[in-house]
Coordinates of C-alpha atoms in Angstrom, one line a residue:
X452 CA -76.6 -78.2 16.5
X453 CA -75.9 -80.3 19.2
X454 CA -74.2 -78.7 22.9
X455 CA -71.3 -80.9 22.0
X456 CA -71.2 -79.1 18.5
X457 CA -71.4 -76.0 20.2
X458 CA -68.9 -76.8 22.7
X459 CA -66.3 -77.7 19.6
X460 CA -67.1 -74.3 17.7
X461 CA -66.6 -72.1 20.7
X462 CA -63.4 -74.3 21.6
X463 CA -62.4 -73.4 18.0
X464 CA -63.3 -69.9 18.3
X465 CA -61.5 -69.4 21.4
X466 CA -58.1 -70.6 19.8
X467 CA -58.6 -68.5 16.7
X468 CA -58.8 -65.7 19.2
X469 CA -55.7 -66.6 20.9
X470 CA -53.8 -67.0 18.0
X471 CA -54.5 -63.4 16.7
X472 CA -54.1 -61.8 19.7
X473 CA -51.0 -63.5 20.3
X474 CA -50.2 -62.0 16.7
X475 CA -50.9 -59.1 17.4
X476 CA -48.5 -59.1 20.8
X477 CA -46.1 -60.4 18.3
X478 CA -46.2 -57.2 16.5
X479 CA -45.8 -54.8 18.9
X480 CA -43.1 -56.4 20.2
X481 CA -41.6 -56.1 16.7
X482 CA -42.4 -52.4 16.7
X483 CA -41.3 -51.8 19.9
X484 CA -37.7 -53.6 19.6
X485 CA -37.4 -51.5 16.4
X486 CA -38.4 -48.4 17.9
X487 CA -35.9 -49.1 20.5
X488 CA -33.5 -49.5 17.9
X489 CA -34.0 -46.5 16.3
X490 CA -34.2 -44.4 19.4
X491 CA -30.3 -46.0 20.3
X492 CA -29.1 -45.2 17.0
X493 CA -29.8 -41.6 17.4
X494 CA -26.3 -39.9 17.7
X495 CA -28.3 -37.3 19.9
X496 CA -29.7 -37.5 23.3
X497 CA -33.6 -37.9 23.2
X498 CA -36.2 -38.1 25.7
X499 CA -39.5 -38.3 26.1
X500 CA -41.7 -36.3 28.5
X501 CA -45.6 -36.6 29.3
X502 CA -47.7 -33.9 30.3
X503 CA -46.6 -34.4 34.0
X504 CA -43.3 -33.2 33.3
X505 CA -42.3 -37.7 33.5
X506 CA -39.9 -39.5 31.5
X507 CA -41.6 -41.9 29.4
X508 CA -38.5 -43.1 27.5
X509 CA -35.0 -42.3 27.0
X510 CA -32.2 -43.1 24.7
X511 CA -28.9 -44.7 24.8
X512 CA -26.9 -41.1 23.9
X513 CA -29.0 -39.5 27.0
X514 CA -28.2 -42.4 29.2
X515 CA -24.6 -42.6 28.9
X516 CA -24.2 -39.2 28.6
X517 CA -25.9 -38.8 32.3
X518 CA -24.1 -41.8 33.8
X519 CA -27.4 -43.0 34.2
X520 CA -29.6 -46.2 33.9
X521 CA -33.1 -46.9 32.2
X522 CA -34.7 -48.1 34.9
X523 CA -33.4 -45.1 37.1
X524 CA -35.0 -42.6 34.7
X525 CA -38.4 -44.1 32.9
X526 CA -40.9 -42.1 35.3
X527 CA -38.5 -39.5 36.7
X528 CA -39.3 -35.7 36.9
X529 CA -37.3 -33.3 34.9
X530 CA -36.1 -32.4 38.4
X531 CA -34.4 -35.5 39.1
X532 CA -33.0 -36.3 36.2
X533 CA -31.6 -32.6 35.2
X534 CA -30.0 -29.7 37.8
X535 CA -32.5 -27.4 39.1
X536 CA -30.1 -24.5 38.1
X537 CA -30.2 -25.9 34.1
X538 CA -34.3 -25.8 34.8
X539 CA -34.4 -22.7 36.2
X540 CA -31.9 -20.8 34.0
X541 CA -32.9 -22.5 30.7
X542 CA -36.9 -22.6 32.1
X543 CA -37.2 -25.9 30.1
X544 CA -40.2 -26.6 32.2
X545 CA -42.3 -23.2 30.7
X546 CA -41.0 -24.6 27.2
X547 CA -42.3 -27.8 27.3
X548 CA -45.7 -26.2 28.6
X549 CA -45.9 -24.5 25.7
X550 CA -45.4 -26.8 23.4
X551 CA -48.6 -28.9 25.1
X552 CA -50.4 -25.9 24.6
X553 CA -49.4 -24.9 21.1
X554 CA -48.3 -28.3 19.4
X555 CA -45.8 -26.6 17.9
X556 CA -42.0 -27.1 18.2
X557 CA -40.0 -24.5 19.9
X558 CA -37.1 -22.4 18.8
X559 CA -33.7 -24.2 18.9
X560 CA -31.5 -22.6 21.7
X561 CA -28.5 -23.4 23.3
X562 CA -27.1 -24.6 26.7
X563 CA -24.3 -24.4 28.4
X564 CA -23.2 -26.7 31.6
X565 CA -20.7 -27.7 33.8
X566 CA -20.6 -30.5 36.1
X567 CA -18.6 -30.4 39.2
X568 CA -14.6 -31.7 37.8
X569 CA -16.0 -31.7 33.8
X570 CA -15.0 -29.6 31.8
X571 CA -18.0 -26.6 30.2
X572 CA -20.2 -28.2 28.0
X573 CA -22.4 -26.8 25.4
X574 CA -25.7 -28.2 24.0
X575 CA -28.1 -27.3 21.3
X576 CA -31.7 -28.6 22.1
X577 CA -35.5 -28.3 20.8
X578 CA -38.5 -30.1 22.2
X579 CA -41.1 -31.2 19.6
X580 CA -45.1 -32.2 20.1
X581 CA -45.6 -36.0 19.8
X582 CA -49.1 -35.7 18.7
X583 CA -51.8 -38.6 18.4
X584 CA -55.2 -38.3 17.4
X585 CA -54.8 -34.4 17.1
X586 CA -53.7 -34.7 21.0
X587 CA -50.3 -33.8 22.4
X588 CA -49.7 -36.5 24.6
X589 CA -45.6 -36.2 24.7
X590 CA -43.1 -34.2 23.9
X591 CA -39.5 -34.7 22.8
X592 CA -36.5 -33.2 23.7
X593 CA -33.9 -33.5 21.4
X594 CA -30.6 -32.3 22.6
X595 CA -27.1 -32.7 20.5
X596 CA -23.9 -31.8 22.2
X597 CA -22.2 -29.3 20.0
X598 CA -19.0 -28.6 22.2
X599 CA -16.2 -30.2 19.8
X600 CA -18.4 -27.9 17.1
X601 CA -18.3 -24.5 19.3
X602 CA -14.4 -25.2 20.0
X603 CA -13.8 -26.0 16.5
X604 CA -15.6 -22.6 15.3
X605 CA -13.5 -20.7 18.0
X606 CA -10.3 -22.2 16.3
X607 CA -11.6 -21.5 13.6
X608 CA -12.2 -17.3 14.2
X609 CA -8.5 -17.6 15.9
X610 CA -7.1 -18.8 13.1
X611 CA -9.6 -16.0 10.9
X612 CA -8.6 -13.2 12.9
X613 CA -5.2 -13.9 13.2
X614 CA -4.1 -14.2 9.8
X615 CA -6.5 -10.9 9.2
X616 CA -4.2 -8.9 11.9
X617 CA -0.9 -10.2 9.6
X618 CA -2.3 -9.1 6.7
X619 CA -3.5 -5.6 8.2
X620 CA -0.7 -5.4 10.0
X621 CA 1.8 -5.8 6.8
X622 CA 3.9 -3.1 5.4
X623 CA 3.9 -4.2 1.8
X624 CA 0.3 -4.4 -0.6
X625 CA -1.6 -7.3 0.4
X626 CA -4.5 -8.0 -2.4
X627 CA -6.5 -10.6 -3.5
X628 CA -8.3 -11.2 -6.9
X629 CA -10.5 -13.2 -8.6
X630 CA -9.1 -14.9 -12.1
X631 CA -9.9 -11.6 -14.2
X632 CA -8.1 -9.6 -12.4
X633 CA -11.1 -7.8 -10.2
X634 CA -10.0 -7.0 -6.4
X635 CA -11.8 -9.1 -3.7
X636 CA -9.4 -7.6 -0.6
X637 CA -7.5 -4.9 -0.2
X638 CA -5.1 -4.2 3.1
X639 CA -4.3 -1.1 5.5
X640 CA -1.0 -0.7 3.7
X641 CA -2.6 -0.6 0.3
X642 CA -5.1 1.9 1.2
X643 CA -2.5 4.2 2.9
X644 CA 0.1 4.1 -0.1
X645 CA -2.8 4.7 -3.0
X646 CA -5.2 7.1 -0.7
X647 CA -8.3 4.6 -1.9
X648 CA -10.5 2.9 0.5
X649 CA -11.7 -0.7 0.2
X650 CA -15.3 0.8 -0.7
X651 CA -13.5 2.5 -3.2
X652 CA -12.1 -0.2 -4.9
X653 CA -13.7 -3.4 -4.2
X654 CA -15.1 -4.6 -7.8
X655 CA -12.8 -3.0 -9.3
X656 CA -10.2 -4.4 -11.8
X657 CA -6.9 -4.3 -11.2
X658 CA -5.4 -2.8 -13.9
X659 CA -7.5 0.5 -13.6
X660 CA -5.2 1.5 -10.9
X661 CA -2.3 1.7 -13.8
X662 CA -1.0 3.7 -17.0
X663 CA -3.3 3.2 -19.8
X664 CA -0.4 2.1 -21.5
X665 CA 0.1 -1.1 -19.1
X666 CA -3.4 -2.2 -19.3
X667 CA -3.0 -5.1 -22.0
X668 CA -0.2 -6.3 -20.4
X669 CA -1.6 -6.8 -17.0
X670 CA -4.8 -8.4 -18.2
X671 CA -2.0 -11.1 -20.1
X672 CA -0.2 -11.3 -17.3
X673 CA -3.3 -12.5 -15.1
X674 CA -4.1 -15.3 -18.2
X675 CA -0.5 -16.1 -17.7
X676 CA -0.8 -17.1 -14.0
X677 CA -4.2 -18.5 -14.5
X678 CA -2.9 -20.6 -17.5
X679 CA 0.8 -21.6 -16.2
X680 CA -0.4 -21.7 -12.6
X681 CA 2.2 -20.5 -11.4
X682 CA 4.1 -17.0 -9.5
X683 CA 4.9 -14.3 -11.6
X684 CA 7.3 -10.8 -10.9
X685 CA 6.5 -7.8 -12.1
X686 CA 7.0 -3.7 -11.7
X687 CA 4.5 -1.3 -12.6
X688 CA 3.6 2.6 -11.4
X689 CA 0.8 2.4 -9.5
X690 CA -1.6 5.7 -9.7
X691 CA -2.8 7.0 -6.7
X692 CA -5.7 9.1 -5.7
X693 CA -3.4 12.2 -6.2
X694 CA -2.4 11.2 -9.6
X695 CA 1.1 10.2 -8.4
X696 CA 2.8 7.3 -10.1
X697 CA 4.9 5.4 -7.5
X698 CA 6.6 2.1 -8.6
X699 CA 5.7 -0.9 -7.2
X700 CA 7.2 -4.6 -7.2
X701 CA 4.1 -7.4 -7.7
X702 CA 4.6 -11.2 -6.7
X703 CA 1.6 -12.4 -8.0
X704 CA 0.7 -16.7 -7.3
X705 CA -2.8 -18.4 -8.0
X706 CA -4.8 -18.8 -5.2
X707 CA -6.4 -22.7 -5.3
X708 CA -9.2 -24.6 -3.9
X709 CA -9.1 -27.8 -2.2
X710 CA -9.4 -29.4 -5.8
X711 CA -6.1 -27.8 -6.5
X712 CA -8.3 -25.2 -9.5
X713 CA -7.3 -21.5 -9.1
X714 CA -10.1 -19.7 -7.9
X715 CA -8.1 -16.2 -7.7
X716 CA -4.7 -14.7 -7.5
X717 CA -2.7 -13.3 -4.7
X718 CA -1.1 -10.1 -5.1
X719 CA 1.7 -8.5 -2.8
X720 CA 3.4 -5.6 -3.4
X721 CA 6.4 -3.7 -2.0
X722 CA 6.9 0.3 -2.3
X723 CA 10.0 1.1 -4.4
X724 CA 10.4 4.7 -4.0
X725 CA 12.8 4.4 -1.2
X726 CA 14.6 1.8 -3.3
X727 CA 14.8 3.9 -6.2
X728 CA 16.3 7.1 -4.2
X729 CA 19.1 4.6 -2.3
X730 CA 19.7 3.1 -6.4
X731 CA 20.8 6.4 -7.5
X732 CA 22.5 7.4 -4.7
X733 CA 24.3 4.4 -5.6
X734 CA 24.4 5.1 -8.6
X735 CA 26.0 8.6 -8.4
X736 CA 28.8 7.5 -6.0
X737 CA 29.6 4.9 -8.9
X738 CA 29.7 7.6 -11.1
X739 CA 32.4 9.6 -9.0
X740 CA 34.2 6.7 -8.0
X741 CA 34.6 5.9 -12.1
X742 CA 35.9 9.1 -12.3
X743 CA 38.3 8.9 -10.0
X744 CA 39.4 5.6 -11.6
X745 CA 39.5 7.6 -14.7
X746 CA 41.6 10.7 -13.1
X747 CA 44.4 10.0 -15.1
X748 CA 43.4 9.3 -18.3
X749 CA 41.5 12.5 -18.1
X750 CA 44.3 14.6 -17.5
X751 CA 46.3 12.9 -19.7
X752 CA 43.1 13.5 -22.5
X753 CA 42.9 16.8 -21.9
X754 CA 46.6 17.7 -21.3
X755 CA 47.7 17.0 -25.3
X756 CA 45.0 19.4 -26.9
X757 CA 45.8 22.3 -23.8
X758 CA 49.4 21.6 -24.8
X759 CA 49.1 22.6 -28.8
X760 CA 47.3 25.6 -27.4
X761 CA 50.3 26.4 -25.7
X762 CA 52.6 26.2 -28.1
X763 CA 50.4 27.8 -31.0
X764 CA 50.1 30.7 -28.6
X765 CA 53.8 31.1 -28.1
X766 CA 54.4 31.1 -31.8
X767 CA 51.6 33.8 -32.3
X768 CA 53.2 35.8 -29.5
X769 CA 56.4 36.1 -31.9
X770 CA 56.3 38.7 -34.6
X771 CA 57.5 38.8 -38.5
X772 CA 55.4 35.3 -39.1
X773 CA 53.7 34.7 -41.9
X774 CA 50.1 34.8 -42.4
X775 CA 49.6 31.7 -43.2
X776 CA 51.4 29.8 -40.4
X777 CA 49.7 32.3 -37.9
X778 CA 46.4 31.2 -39.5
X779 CA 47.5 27.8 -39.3
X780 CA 48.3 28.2 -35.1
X781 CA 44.9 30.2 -34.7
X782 CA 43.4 26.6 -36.3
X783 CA 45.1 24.4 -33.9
X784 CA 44.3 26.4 -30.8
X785 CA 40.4 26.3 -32.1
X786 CA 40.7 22.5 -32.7
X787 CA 42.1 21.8 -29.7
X788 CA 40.2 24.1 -27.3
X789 CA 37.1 22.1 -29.1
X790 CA 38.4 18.9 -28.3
X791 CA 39.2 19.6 -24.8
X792 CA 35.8 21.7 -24.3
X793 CA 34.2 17.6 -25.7
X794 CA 36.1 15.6 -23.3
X795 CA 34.5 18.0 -20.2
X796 CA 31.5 18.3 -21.7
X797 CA 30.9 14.3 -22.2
X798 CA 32.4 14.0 -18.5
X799 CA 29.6 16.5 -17.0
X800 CA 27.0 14.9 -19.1
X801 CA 28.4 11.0 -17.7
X802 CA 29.0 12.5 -13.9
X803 CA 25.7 15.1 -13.7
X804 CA 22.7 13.3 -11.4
X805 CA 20.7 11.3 -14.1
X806 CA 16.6 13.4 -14.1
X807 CA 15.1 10.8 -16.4
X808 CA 12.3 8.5 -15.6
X809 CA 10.6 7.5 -18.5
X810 CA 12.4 5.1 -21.4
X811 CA 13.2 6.5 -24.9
X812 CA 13.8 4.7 -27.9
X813 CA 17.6 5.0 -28.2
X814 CA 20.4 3.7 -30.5
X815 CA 22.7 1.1 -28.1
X816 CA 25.6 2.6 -31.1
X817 CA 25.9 5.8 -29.8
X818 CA 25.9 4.8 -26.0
X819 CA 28.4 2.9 -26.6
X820 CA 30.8 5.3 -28.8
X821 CA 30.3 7.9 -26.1
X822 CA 30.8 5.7 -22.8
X823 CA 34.3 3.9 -25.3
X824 CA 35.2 7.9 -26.3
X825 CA 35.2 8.6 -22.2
X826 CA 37.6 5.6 -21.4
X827 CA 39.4 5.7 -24.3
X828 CA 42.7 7.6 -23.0
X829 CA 42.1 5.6 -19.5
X830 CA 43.2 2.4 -21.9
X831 CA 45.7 3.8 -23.3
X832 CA 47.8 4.3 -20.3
X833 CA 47.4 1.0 -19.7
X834 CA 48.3 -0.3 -23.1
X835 CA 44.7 -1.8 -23.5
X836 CA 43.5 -1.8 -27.5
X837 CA 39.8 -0.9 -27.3
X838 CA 38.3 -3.0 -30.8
X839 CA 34.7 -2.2 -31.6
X840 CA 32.5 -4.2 -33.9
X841 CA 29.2 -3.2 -34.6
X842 CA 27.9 -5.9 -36.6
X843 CA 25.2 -5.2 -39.2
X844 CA 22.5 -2.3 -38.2
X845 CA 20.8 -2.9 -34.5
X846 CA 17.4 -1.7 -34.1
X847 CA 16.5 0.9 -31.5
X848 CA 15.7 0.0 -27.8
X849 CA 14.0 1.5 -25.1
X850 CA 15.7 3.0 -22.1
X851 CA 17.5 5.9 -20.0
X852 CA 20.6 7.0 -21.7
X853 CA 22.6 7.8 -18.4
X854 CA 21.7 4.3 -17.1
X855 CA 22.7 2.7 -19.7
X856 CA 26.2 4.5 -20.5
X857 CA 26.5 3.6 -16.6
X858 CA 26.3 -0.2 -17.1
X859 CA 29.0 -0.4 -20.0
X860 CA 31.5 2.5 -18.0
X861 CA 31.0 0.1 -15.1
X862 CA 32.3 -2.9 -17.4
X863 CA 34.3 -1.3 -19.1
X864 CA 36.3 0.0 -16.3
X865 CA 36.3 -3.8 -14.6
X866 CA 38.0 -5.5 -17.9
X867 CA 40.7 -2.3 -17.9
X868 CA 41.6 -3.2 -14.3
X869 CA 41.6 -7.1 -14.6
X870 CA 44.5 -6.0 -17.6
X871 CA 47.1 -4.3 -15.5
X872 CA 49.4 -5.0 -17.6
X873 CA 47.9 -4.8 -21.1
X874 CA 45.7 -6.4 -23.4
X875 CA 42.6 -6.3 -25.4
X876 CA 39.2 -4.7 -24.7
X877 CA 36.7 -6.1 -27.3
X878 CA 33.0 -5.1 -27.8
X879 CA 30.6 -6.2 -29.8
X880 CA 27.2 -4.7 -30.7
X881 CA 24.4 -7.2 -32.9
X882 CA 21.3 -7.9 -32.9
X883 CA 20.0 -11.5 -32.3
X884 CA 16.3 -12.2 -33.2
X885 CA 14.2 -10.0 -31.0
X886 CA 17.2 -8.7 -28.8
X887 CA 20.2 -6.6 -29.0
X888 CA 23.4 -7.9 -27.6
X889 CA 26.2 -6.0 -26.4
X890 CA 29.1 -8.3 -25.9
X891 CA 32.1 -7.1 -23.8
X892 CA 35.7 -9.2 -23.2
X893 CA 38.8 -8.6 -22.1
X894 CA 42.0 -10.6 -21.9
X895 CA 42.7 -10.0 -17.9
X896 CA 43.4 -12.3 -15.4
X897 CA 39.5 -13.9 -15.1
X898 CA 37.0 -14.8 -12.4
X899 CA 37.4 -17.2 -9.9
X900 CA 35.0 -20.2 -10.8
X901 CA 33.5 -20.0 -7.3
X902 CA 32.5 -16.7 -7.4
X903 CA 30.7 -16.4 -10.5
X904 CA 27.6 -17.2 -8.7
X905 CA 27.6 -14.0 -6.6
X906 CA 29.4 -11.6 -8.5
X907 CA 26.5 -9.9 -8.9
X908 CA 25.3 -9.7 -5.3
X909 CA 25.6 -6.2 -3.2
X910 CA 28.8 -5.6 -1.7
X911 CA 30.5 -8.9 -3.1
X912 CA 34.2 -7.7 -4.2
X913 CA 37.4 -9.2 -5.4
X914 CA 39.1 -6.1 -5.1
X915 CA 41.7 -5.6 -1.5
X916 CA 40.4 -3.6 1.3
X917 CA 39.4 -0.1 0.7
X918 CA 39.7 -0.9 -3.4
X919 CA 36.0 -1.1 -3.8
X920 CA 32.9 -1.9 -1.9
X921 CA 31.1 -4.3 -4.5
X922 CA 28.1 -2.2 -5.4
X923 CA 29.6 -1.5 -9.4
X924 CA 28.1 -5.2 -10.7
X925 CA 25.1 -5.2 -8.2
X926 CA 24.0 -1.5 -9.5
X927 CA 24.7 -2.9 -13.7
X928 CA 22.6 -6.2 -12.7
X929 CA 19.7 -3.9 -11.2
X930 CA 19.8 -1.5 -14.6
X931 CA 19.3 -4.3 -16.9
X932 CA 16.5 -5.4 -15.5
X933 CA 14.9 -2.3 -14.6
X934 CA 15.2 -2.3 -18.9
X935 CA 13.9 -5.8 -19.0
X936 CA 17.1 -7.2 -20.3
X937 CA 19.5 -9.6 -18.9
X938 CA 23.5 -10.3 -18.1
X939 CA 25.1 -13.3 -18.4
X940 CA 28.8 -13.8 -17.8
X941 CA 31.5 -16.6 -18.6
X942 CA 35.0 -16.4 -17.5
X943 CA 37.9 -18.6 -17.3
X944 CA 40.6 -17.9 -14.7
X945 CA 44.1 -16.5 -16.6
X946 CA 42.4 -15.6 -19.8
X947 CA 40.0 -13.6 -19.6
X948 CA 36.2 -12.6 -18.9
X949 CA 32.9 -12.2 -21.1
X950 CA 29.9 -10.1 -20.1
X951 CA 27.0 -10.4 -22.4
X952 CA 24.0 -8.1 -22.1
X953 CA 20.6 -8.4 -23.9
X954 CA 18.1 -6.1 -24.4
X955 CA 14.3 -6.1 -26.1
X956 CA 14.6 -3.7 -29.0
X957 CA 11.5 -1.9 -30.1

């Protein structure tokens, strides 16, 4: 091979070497514009520290964060790119040391700072080995700023702790259950009223804390609410720890998730006892004001049998009568004196403080022939006909006599004083499928339309000043339903009002 040969091969060579290393720059460049890339992307702030304690490289989320510039950082020292007091507090520099030594990350921790005129800010950082060739020649330091995420938390435990103190703080039952019924919370006022801790019974079911007897219905009534998704009444005696049955009133609603499924069931509950003692005080001065209504009529009732007695006795006084008609007089004074001893006695039994609790199957027939027999002579003095038509045979019901012969005195009473100057009282007893109805009309002078909606309502009256207080309809509305039933009314102003009542029967 000639030198000019040569000369052409190592001409060659040289170009071939160019080219690849040229290549090879190429590449890196590549790299390095990608790493840069990735690096920027980074929502955190990273930098990279050699074992000098130098910057080596930082990222666009550290740079803007510090107000600073890549040029015024690449080949700082931690002490002049962070505060001396974040060094010293944080010891960053010991941390990083270690990491050289062990080439192992450290433990997350947080940091907080404040910059003179900014506002605190908190951090959550790590520094990790960079390691090549089984060396650690850098380390990174990751930090993410995590004070929207602290604040948020905060809010969060506010917000937490906040609606924990309403719910401690509440007077009524606060619970809440999962969808069969087991309780998950329990509040202060639930623990106080039943004497059971949370401990005592979180896990349990619901029902447990009830009559035997209402245990079937609870557990429908939770498929109910699951099923219907919606709120749901209800009165039940809860049990306490001392065996005491107190009566409660339940809202229960579904409790949802954010894909609007229910995931459990809120319970709230309100103490009745108090209730319950103001209803029969109520209840009572009803009574006594119906017997005052009925004053007349009484004395009246009672008047004609005392007034044969009389005049038996006067004959019987006389002498030279005959057997017979002296037997006859010693009849009608019995008679009598019976008749007049059943008008008192139905009047203590209707005016006497009702002591029943519990429901008893019952025939709505004979509460209403006792509660007619006690205003009976009260209609007559006002010429008001009293008709009465059972209709076919009504099955039993459940509830408290006194209660009940309350409700129908109570209408009774209204339709004789809506006919002050006569008419006709007409009841009617049937049953309708599952339900008893008690129908009740008079002929009197009507409802205003507008006030049907409220007649019901406590202390809502028709009647002039110091003629009533408005409590008689409230108490009948609140006895119904304490039965389960209902009361419906349609009137027409001039002719007349109907009151319809409906009861489960057994």
């Amino acid at each position: 091979m000639t030198d000019h040969d040569n000369l052409n091969l190592h001409a060659t060579n040289g170009s071939v070497l160019k080219q690849s290393v040229s290549e090879k720059m190429g590449d890196n460049l590549q790299y390095q514009q990608l790493y840069d890339m990735l690096l920027n992307a980074t929502p955190s702030s990273v930098l990279l520290i050699d074992s000098n304690f130098r910057i080596t490289s930082a990222n666009r989320n550290f740079l803007t964060r510090s107000q600073r510039t890549l040029s015024a950082t690449i080949g700082c020292r931690l002490r002049e790119v962070f505060p001396i007091v974040i060094l010293e507090r944080m010891d960053i520099k010991q941390q990083i040391q270690e990491v050289f030594n062990t080439h192992k990350a450290s433990v997350g921790q947080r940091m907080t700072y404040r910059a003179p005129g900014v506002p605190f800010k908190t951090y959550y950082y790590r520094i990790l080995p960079i390691e090549s060739s089984e060396q650690c020649e850098q380390v990174m330091l990751l930090m993410e700023d995590i004070t929207d995420q602290i604040r948020l938390s905060e809010d969060m435990r506010r917000v937490e702790s906040h609606l924990g103190s309403i719910v401690e703080s509440a007077s009524d039952l606060m619970l809440s259950l999962d969808t069969e019924g087991r309780i998950l919370t329990w509040n202060s006022a639930a623990e106080k009223l039943s004497g059971f801790t949370f401990l005592k019974v979180q896990g349990k079911f619901f029902f447990e804390f009830f009559k035997a007897s209402e245990h079937l219905e609870i557990k429908t009534f939770f498929i109910n609410i699951c099923i219907n998704v919606c709120s749901l009444n209800a009165e039940w005696e809860l049990i306490s720890k001392k065996g005491i049955e107190i009566s409660v009133a339940w809202i229960f609603s579904p409790m949802k998730d954010d894909d609007a499924k229910t995931v459990g069931i809120v319970a709230v509950g309100r103490d009745l006892t108090e209730q319950r003692k103001l209803e029969v005080e109520l209840r009572q001065s009803q009574k006594l004001a119906a017997l005052g209504v009925m004053a007349g009529g009484i004395a009246h009732e009672i008047r004609n049998p005392l007034a044969v007695c009389s005049s038996a006795a006067q004959f019987l006084m006389e002498e030279g009568l005959p057997l017979e008609f002296r037997t006859e007089c010693a009849k009608k004074i019995q008679v009598s004196l019976e008749k007049a001893s059943c008008i008192i006695e139905n009047l203590l039994r209707f005016s006497r403080p009702s002591c029943e609790q519990n429901m008893v199957p019952m025939d709505l027939d004979t509460v209403l022939c006792e509660t007619i027999m006690l205003i009976a002579n009260q209609a007559k003095v006002y010429k008001i006909e009293i008709v009465y038509l059972p209709i076919g045979k009504c099955s039993l019901v459940s509830g408290i006599f006194t209660l009940l012969q309350q409700v129908f005195m109570n209408f009774f009473l209204n339709a004789i004083n809506a006919m002050p100057e006569g008419g006709e009282l007409g009841i009617i007893l049937e049953q309708q499928g599952d339900e008893a109805l008690v129908c009740i009309r008079d002929t009197g002078t009507g409802i205003l339309e507008g006030a049907l909606d409220n007649i019901f309502d406590p202390f809502h009256t028709s009647s002039p000043a110091g003629k009533g207080v408005g409590l008689g309809l409230s108490l009948c509305y609140s006895i119904v339903k304490q039965h389960r039933g209902s009361i419906s009314v349609d009137s027409m102003v001039g002719k007349g009002s109907t009151f319809t009542v409906l009861l489960p029967i057994l």
